[in-house]
mmCIF file of C-alpha atoms in Angstrom:
data_model
loop_
_atom_site.group_PDB
_atom_site.id
_atom_site.type_symbol
_atom_site.label_atom_id
_atom_site.label_comp_id
_atom_site.label_asym_id
_atom_site.label_seq_id
_atom_site.Cartn_x
_atom_site.Cartn_y
_atom_site.Cartn_z
ATOM 1 C CA MET S 57 148.355 142.017 72.530
ATOM 2 C CA GLY S 58 147.114 138.846 72.282
ATOM 3 C CA THR S 59 143.490 138.404 71.386
ATOM 4 C CA VAL S 60 141.067 138.443 74.337
ATOM 5 C CA ARG S 61 138.783 135.773 73.984
ATOM 6 C CA ASN S 62 135.421 135.782 75.632
ATOM 7 C CA HIS S 63 135.132 133.027 77.803
ATOM 8 C CA ARG S 64 132.314 131.059 78.218
ATOM 9 C CA PRO S 65 130.174 130.874 81.724
ATOM 10 C CA SER S 66 130.664 128.002 83.811
ATOM 11 C CA SER S 67 127.447 125.937 82.907
ATOM 12 C CA PRO S 68 124.240 125.480 85.349
ATOM 13 C CA SER S 69 124.988 122.175 87.734
ATOM 14 C CA PRO S 70 123.812 118.890 85.985
ATOM 15 C CA ASP S 71 120.490 118.944 88.029
ATOM 16 C CA ARG S 72 119.236 122.133 86.610
ATOM 17 C CA ARG S 73 117.001 122.913 84.014
ATOM 18 C CA ARG S 74 118.545 124.771 80.733
ATOM 19 C CA VAL S 75 117.656 127.735 79.815
ATOM 20 C CA PRO S 76 115.169 128.006 76.461
ATOM 21 C CA SER S 77 115.523 130.449 73.800
ATOM 22 C CA GLY S 78 112.692 132.474 72.703
ATOM 23 C CA ASP S 79 109.255 131.927 74.553
ATOM 24 C CA GLY S 80 109.165 128.461 73.423
ATOM 25 C CA LEU S 81 105.322 128.566 72.417
ATOM 26 C CA VAL S 82 103.930 126.308 70.247
ATOM 27 C CA PRO S 83 101.829 127.318 67.193
ATOM 28 C CA LEU S 84 97.998 127.508 67.845
ATOM 29 C CA ILE S 85 98.242 126.017 71.670
ATOM 30 C CA GLY S 86 100.083 129.797 72.231
ATOM 31 C CA ARG S 87 97.501 131.119 71.247
ATOM 32 C CA PHE S 88 94.739 129.894 74.095
ATOM 33 C CA PHE S 89 96.787 128.518 76.584
ATOM 34 C CA PRO S 90 99.329 130.504 78.870
ATOM 35 C CA ALA S 91 102.706 129.951 78.916
ATOM 36 C CA PRO S 92 104.542 127.954 81.952
ATOM 37 C CA VAL S 93 106.238 129.213 84.338
ATOM 38 C CA ALA S 94 107.766 126.546 86.636
ATOM 39 C CA ALA S 95 108.208 123.007 85.500
ATOM 40 C CA LYS S 96 105.183 121.080 84.400
ATOM 41 C CA VAL S 97 106.128 117.918 85.071
ATOM 42 C CA PRO S 98 107.053 116.071 88.593
ATOM 43 C CA GLU S 99 110.049 114.746 90.188
ATOM 44 C CA VAL S 100 111.324 111.559 89.479
ATOM 45 C CA ILE S 101 110.781 109.844 93.079
ATOM 46 C CA PHE S 102 109.846 106.136 93.949
ATOM 47 C CA VAL S 103 106.007 107.484 94.230
ATOM 48 C CA PHE S 104 105.974 108.533 90.368
ATOM 49 C CA TRP S 105 107.224 104.649 89.498
ATOM 50 C CA VAL S 106 104.574 103.048 90.932
ATOM 51 C CA VAL S 107 102.048 105.546 89.573
ATOM 52 C CA LYS S 108 102.957 104.931 86.789
ATOM 53 C CA ILE S 109 103.193 101.128 86.170
ATOM 54 C CA LEU S 110 99.289 101.404 88.265
ATOM 55 C CA THR S 111 98.535 104.128 85.169
ATOM 56 C CA THR S 112 100.133 101.663 82.311
ATOM 57 C CA ALA S 113 98.068 98.562 83.703
ATOM 58 C CA GLY S 114 94.844 100.595 84.601
ATOM 59 C CA GLY S 115 95.333 102.328 80.364
ATOM 60 C CA GLU S 116 95.603 98.875 79.218
ATOM 61 C CA ALA S 117 92.632 97.606 81.128
ATOM 62 C CA THR S 118 90.265 100.326 80.268
ATOM 63 C CA SER S 119 91.317 100.470 76.741
ATOM 64 C CA ASP S 120 90.236 96.690 76.280
ATOM 65 C CA TYR S 121 87.240 97.033 78.168
ATOM 66 C CA LEU S 122 86.339 100.192 75.526
ATOM 67 C CA LYS S 123 86.822 98.106 72.607
ATOM 68 C CA THR S 124 83.280 96.233 73.565
ATOM 69 C CA TYR S 125 81.751 99.616 72.294
ATOM 70 C CA GLY S 126 83.567 99.398 68.797
ATOM 71 C CA ASN S 127 86.218 101.079 67.148
ATOM 72 C CA PHE S 128 83.538 104.067 66.561
ATOM 73 C CA GLY S 129 82.307 104.233 70.133
ATOM 74 C CA GLY S 130 85.148 102.799 72.067
ATOM 75 C CA GLY S 131 87.422 105.063 70.348
ATOM 76 C CA GLY S 132 85.793 108.039 70.469
ATOM 77 C CA ILE S 133 85.546 107.810 74.352
ATOM 78 C CA GLU S 134 89.195 107.402 74.440
ATOM 79 C CA VAL S 135 89.589 110.554 71.852
ATOM 80 C CA LEU S 136 86.890 112.725 74.082
ATOM 81 C CA VAL S 137 89.109 111.666 77.305
ATOM 82 C CA ILE S 138 92.560 112.661 76.024
ATOM 83 C CA LEU S 139 91.304 116.338 74.374
ATOM 84 C CA VAL S 140 89.711 116.769 78.180
ATOM 85 C CA GLY S 141 93.588 115.770 79.314
ATOM 86 C CA LEU S 142 95.525 118.026 76.966
ATOM 87 C CA VAL S 143 93.261 120.609 77.699
ATOM 88 C CA LEU S 144 93.870 120.061 81.696
ATOM 89 C CA GLN S 145 97.445 119.935 81.353
ATOM 90 C CA PHE S 146 98.716 122.578 79.037
ATOM 91 C CA GLY S 147 95.773 125.131 80.828
ATOM 92 C CA THR S 148 97.767 124.830 84.065
ATOM 93 C CA ARG S 149 101.374 126.825 84.360
ATOM 94 C CA HIS S 150 102.846 124.177 86.583
ATOM 95 C CA TYR S 151 102.855 120.725 87.372
ATOM 96 C CA ARG S 152 99.599 119.419 89.109
ATOM 97 C CA ALA S 153 99.414 116.419 90.393
ATOM 98 C CA PHE S 154 95.646 115.597 88.768
ATOM 99 C CA ALA S 155 96.219 117.383 85.660
ATOM 100 C CA TYR S 156 99.289 115.534 84.828
ATOM 101 C CA TRP S 157 98.173 112.228 85.662
ATOM 102 C CA PHE S 158 94.679 112.249 84.179
ATOM 103 C CA LEU S 159 96.121 112.864 80.862
ATOM 104 C CA ALA S 160 98.556 110.387 81.368
ATOM 105 C CA TYR S 161 96.081 108.024 82.364
ATOM 106 C CA ALA S 162 94.222 108.869 79.043
ATOM 107 C CA ILE S 163 97.437 108.692 76.842
ATOM 108 C CA ALA S 164 97.793 105.144 78.286
ATOM 109 C CA THR S 165 94.205 104.367 77.077
ATOM 110 C CA THR S 166 94.829 105.941 73.828
ATOM 111 C CA GLY S 167 97.831 104.423 72.946
ATOM 112 C CA THR S 168 96.779 101.319 73.834
ATOM 113 C CA GLY S 169 93.455 101.618 71.396
ATOM 114 C CA VAL S 170 95.707 102.790 68.328
ATOM 115 C CA ALA S 171 98.326 99.870 69.149
ATOM 116 C CA ASP S 172 95.599 97.657 68.810
ATOM 117 C CA PHE S 173 93.611 99.512 66.158
ATOM 118 C CA LEU S 174 97.166 99.028 63.925
ATOM 119 C CA HIS S 175 97.247 95.062 64.855
ATOM 120 C CA LEU S 176 93.258 93.854 65.005
ATOM 121 C CA ASP S 177 92.098 96.620 62.174
ATOM 122 C CA VAL S 178 95.371 97.140 59.927
ATOM 123 C CA HIS S 179 96.555 93.184 60.608
ATOM 124 C CA ILE S 180 100.424 94.768 61.341
ATOM 125 C CA PRO S 181 101.356 91.769 63.140
ATOM 126 C CA TYR S 182 103.053 92.624 66.462
ATOM 127 C CA ALA S 183 106.728 92.589 65.347
ATOM 128 C CA GLY S 184 106.155 95.278 63.201
ATOM 129 C CA THR S 185 103.974 97.122 65.127
ATOM 130 C CA THR S 186 106.432 97.237 67.913
ATOM 131 C CA LEU S 187 109.506 98.380 64.933
ATOM 132 C CA LEU S 188 106.575 100.982 63.667
ATOM 133 C CA TRP S 189 106.720 102.926 67.010
ATOM 134 C CA ALA S 190 110.286 102.332 68.343
ATOM 135 C CA ALA S 191 110.810 104.235 65.162
ATOM 136 C CA ILE S 192 108.252 106.644 65.885
ATOM 137 C CA LEU S 193 109.779 107.050 69.487
ATOM 138 C CA ALA S 194 113.280 107.723 68.201
ATOM 139 C CA ALA S 195 112.629 110.540 65.325
ATOM 140 C CA ILE S 196 110.727 112.062 68.046
ATOM 141 C CA PHE S 197 113.880 111.568 70.878
ATOM 142 C CA TRP S 198 115.922 113.341 67.900
ATOM 143 C CA LEU S 199 113.629 116.015 67.082
ATOM 144 C CA TRP S 200 113.356 117.161 70.646
ATOM 145 C CA GLN S 201 117.018 117.159 71.110
ATOM 146 C CA ARG S 202 117.796 118.573 68.049
ATOM 147 C CA SER S 203 115.440 121.587 68.847
ATOM 148 C CA GLU S 204 115.981 122.374 72.375
ATOM 149 C CA GLY S 205 119.048 120.364 73.245
ATOM 150 C CA THR S 206 117.968 118.078 76.256
ATOM 151 C CA LEU S 207 115.713 115.611 77.006
ATOM 152 C CA SER S 208 115.936 116.417 80.662
ATOM 153 C CA ILE S 209 112.529 115.982 82.374
ATOM 154 C CA HIS S 210 113.792 118.981 84.120
ATOM 155 C CA SER S 211 113.574 121.083 81.172
ATOM 156 C CA ILE S 212 110.101 121.074 80.554
ATOM 157 C CA THR S 213 109.346 124.673 81.287
ATOM 158 C CA THR S 214 108.039 125.971 78.064
ATOM 159 C CA GLN S 215 104.827 124.858 75.713
ATOM 160 C CA ARG S 216 106.808 123.225 73.244
ATOM 161 C CA ARG S 217 109.059 121.294 75.757
ATOM 162 C CA GLU S 218 106.114 120.194 77.036
ATOM 163 C CA ALA S 219 104.736 119.116 73.397
ATOM 164 C CA TYR S 220 107.446 117.140 72.880
ATOM 165 C CA TYR S 221 107.176 115.113 76.552
ATOM 166 C CA TRP S 222 104.076 114.014 75.840
ATOM 167 C CA ALA S 223 104.618 112.978 72.159
ATOM 168 C CA THR S 224 107.315 110.800 73.472
ATOM 169 C CA VAL S 225 104.934 109.911 76.110
ATOM 170 C CA PHE S 226 102.230 108.890 73.962
ATOM 171 C CA ALA S 227 104.646 107.307 71.602
ATOM 172 C CA THR S 228 106.289 105.150 74.763
ATOM 173 C CA PHE S 229 102.822 103.856 75.230
ATOM 174 C CA ALA S 230 102.276 102.753 72.402
ATOM 175 C CA LEU S 231 105.124 100.932 71.531
ATOM 176 C CA GLY S 232 105.048 99.256 75.035
ATOM 177 C CA THR S 233 101.745 98.079 74.666
ATOM 178 C CA ALA S 234 102.822 96.460 70.977
ATOM 179 C CA LEU S 235 106.191 95.391 72.934
ATOM 180 C CA GLY S 236 103.953 93.343 75.643
ATOM 181 C CA ASP S 237 101.639 92.153 73.179
ATOM 182 C CA PHE S 238 104.922 90.280 71.160
ATOM 183 C CA THR S 239 106.603 88.462 73.979
ATOM 184 C CA ALA S 240 103.424 87.255 75.301
ATOM 185 C CA THR S 241 101.737 85.926 72.206
ATOM 186 C CA SER S 242 103.704 85.951 69.344
ATOM 187 C CA LEU S 243 106.883 84.887 71.298
ATOM 188 C CA ASN S 244 104.064 82.269 73.750
ATOM 189 C CA MET S 245 105.332 83.631 76.522
ATOM 190 C CA GLY S 246 102.245 84.457 78.015
ATOM 191 C CA TYR S 247 100.801 87.460 80.457
ATOM 192 C CA LEU S 248 102.666 86.784 83.506
ATOM 193 C CA ASP S 249 106.341 85.284 82.080
ATOM 194 C CA SER S 250 105.956 88.596 79.755
ATOM 195 C CA GLY S 251 105.606 90.257 83.565
ATOM 196 C CA ILE S 252 108.119 89.133 85.208
ATOM 197 C CA LEU S 253 110.227 89.626 82.226
ATOM 198 C CA PHE S 254 110.025 93.345 82.099
ATOM 199 C CA GLY S 255 110.048 93.271 85.810
ATOM 200 C CA VAL S 256 113.875 92.324 85.357
ATOM 201 C CA VAL S 257 114.399 94.051 82.254
ATOM 202 C CA ILE S 258 113.238 97.827 84.051
ATOM 203 C CA LEU S 259 116.091 97.672 86.661
ATOM 204 C CA ILE S 260 118.838 97.094 84.249
ATOM 205 C CA PRO S 261 119.197 101.089 83.505
ATOM 206 C CA ALA S 262 118.740 101.428 87.143
ATOM 207 C CA VAL S 263 121.732 99.275 87.534
ATOM 208 C CA ALA S 264 123.630 99.932 84.743
ATOM 209 C CA ARG S 265 123.574 103.838 85.964
ATOM 210 C CA TRP S 266 124.899 102.719 89.192
ATOM 211 C CA GLN S 267 127.700 100.391 88.494
ATOM 212 C CA LEU S 268 128.301 101.656 84.519
ATOM 213 C CA GLY S 269 127.521 105.217 84.720
ATOM 214 C CA LEU S 270 124.976 105.333 82.357
ATOM 215 C CA ASN S 271 123.646 108.763 81.301
ATOM 216 C CA GLY S 272 121.035 109.908 83.919
ATOM 217 C CA ILE S 273 118.659 110.398 81.136
ATOM 218 C CA ALA S 274 118.986 107.764 78.852
ATOM 219 C CA ALA S 275 118.423 105.433 81.866
ATOM 220 C CA PHE S 276 115.059 107.150 83.011
ATOM 221 C CA TRP S 277 114.115 106.843 79.534
ATOM 222 C CA MET S 278 114.811 103.246 78.951
ATOM 223 C CA SER S 279 112.887 102.511 82.258
ATOM 224 C CA TYR S 280 109.790 104.814 81.083
ATOM 225 C CA VAL S 281 109.256 102.696 78.422
ATOM 226 C CA VAL S 282 109.652 99.405 80.177
ATOM 227 C CA THR S 283 107.109 100.335 82.864
ATOM 228 C CA ARG S 284 104.454 100.302 79.927
ATOM 229 C CA PRO S 285 104.851 96.481 78.900
ATOM 230 C CA LEU S 286 105.431 95.866 82.601
ATOM 231 C CA GLY S 287 102.385 97.156 83.533
ATOM 232 C CA ALA S 288 100.294 95.936 80.850
ATOM 233 C CA SER S 289 101.519 92.647 80.819
ATOM 234 C CA PHE S 290 100.079 92.044 84.978
ATOM 235 C CA ALA S 291 97.037 94.194 83.853
ATOM 236 C CA ASP S 292 96.212 91.384 80.881
ATOM 237 C CA TYR S 293 97.331 88.642 83.264
ATOM 238 C CA ILE S 294 94.701 89.760 85.990
ATOM 239 C CA SER S 295 92.107 90.700 83.204
ATOM 240 C CA LYS S 296 92.202 88.198 80.635
ATOM 241 C CA PRO S 297 90.308 85.039 80.202
ATOM 242 C CA HIS S 298 92.587 81.484 81.454
ATOM 243 C CA SER S 299 92.186 80.207 77.803
ATOM 244 C CA LEU S 300 94.788 83.419 76.777
ATOM 245 C CA SER S 301 96.749 82.621 80.249
ATOM 246 C CA GLY S 302 94.935 85.175 82.431
ATOM 247 C CA ILE S 303 92.723 84.542 85.752
ATOM 248 C CA ALA S 304 89.589 85.930 83.979
ATOM 249 C CA PHE S 305 88.810 89.160 86.657
ATOM 250 C CA GLY S 306 87.569 90.974 83.847
ATOM 251 C CA ASP S 307 88.515 94.121 81.796
ATOM 252 C CA GLY S 308 85.868 96.098 83.710
ATOM 253 C CA PRO S 309 86.770 95.548 87.130
ATOM 254 C CA THR S 310 90.622 95.267 86.796
ATOM 255 C CA ALA S 311 90.285 99.647 85.212
ATOM 256 C CA ILE S 312 88.243 100.214 88.428
ATOM 257 C CA VAL S 313 90.355 98.483 91.139
ATOM 258 C CA PHE S 314 93.836 100.508 88.845
ATOM 259 C CA ALA S 315 92.314 103.392 88.377
ATOM 260 C CA LEU S 316 91.099 104.081 92.215
ATOM 261 C CA ALA S 317 94.736 103.227 93.207
ATOM 262 C CA VAL S 318 95.748 105.784 90.711
ATOM 263 C CA PHE S 319 93.354 108.173 92.348
ATOM 264 C CA VAL S 320 94.553 107.345 96.022
ATOM 265 C CA LEU S 321 98.232 107.868 95.066
ATOM 266 C CA VAL S 322 97.689 111.254 92.906
ATOM 267 C CA SER S 323 95.238 112.412 95.737
ATOM 268 C CA TYR S 324 98.849 111.939 97.978
ATOM 269 C CA LEU S 325 100.780 113.893 95.462
ATOM 270 C CA ALA S 326 98.671 116.543 95.166
ATOM 271 C CA LEU S 327 98.049 116.989 98.847
ATOM 272 C CA VAL S 328 101.603 116.080 100.087
ATOM 273 C CA ARG S 329 103.698 117.578 97.350
ATOM 274 C CA PRO S 330 106.571 115.529 97.477
ATOM 275 C CA ASP S 331 107.200 115.574 93.950
ATOM 276 C CA VAL S 332 107.236 119.375 93.221
ATOM 277 C CA GLN S 333 110.435 120.171 91.125
ATOM 278 C CA GLU S 334 112.357 123.257 92.924
ATOM 279 C CA PRO S 335 112.293 126.418 90.979
ATOM 280 C CA LEU S 336 115.645 127.237 89.434
ATOM 281 C CA ASP S 337 117.275 130.014 91.102
ATOM 282 C CA ALA S 338 120.240 131.959 90.126
ATOM 283 C CA SER S 339 122.264 130.943 92.941
ATOM 284 C CA ALA S 340 121.422 127.832 92.628
ATOM 285 C CA ALA S 341 122.845 128.120 88.762
ATOM 286 C CA ARG S 342 126.317 129.111 90.126
ATOM 287 C CA THR S 343 126.375 126.059 92.204
ATOM 288 C CA PRO S 344 129.350 124.111 91.234
ATOM 289 C CA PRO S 345 128.113 120.375 89.947
ATOM 290 C CA THR S 346 128.658 117.889 92.521
ATOM 291 C CA PRO S 347 128.499 114.229 91.782
ATOM 292 C CA PRO S 348 124.764 112.653 91.361
ATOM 293 C CA PRO S 349 124.231 109.686 93.639
ATOM 294 C CA PRO S 350 123.411 106.055 92.520
ATOM 295 C CA ASP S 351 120.088 105.586 92.757
ATOM 296 C CA PHE S 352 118.754 107.552 89.333
ATOM 297 C CA LEU S 353 115.444 107.130 91.084
ATOM 298 C CA HIS S 354 116.068 109.717 93.723
ATOM 299 C CA ALA S 355 118.495 111.996 91.964
ATOM 300 C CA ARG S 356 118.161 114.242 89.387
ATOM 301 C CA GLU S 357 119.935 113.367 86.162
ATOM 302 C CA PRO S 358 123.242 115.038 84.707
ATOM 303 C CA GLU S 359 122.145 116.483 81.026
ATOM 304 C CA LEU S 360 124.258 115.932 77.789
ATOM 305 C CA GLU S 361 123.806 119.575 76.339
ATOM 306 C CA VAL S 362 123.992 119.734 72.781
ATOM 307 C CA ASP S 363 124.762 123.571 71.557
#
């Protein structure tokens, strides 16, 4: 009689979250905050990208304004705000628009401050800070993939995965800040031309996803990184003086305008809830996978699972 092999069960559809191993709790954090019961991040819809770009722009202007209070004063405010954001976000058990976007805005502000500190105070050139944050981001991705087997935003259902997610977000903000300053200043492109450049670059992953079959997770994170220099470049163009290729609206007024725009859109998301991820259910997990639509902005991405 031949050897009977245990057949591996068919994998769930590619738009579903992978079931995590263990409790997924993070040491220390797990002692004070509850474990998630559903996805902790929003579904990727068009409004997500709009709010993300506005958040990056507002964070850039806010951080630049806080610099007027010096490294201790401004930096202290940034640290305080990000700590409040972490408590709010990790204190929820599922995605809540205000908690999520408050932390994203706080990271946008603090990420800018850290990247600028490395350049202005530590005197690392923009090319150096860009490479530094690119290496940090790559390391986080590697650790996340090795630990969890997926980088999908639809897998953020445990504290550990959420911690990886927000570490990635911080690195992307810092990298994007350094990259935007590098093109605008080191390459002498100016803020407007840099913004236009990144406006074109951000479309490349979408086109590659649609025409070349680029993996959806890769396409998402590529575009996510570019949102930072895109938003920051236009924020700097609006706020900076004419001598720096801006239109001199001012850091403070620019920060207020973008913050109000983010508040209005996040209020809409909190009330209408179009970006809440659908819960994983057994019947859906048994459904055979279907080919994804071409637009990765509105579709859940197929995952490259690593066992």
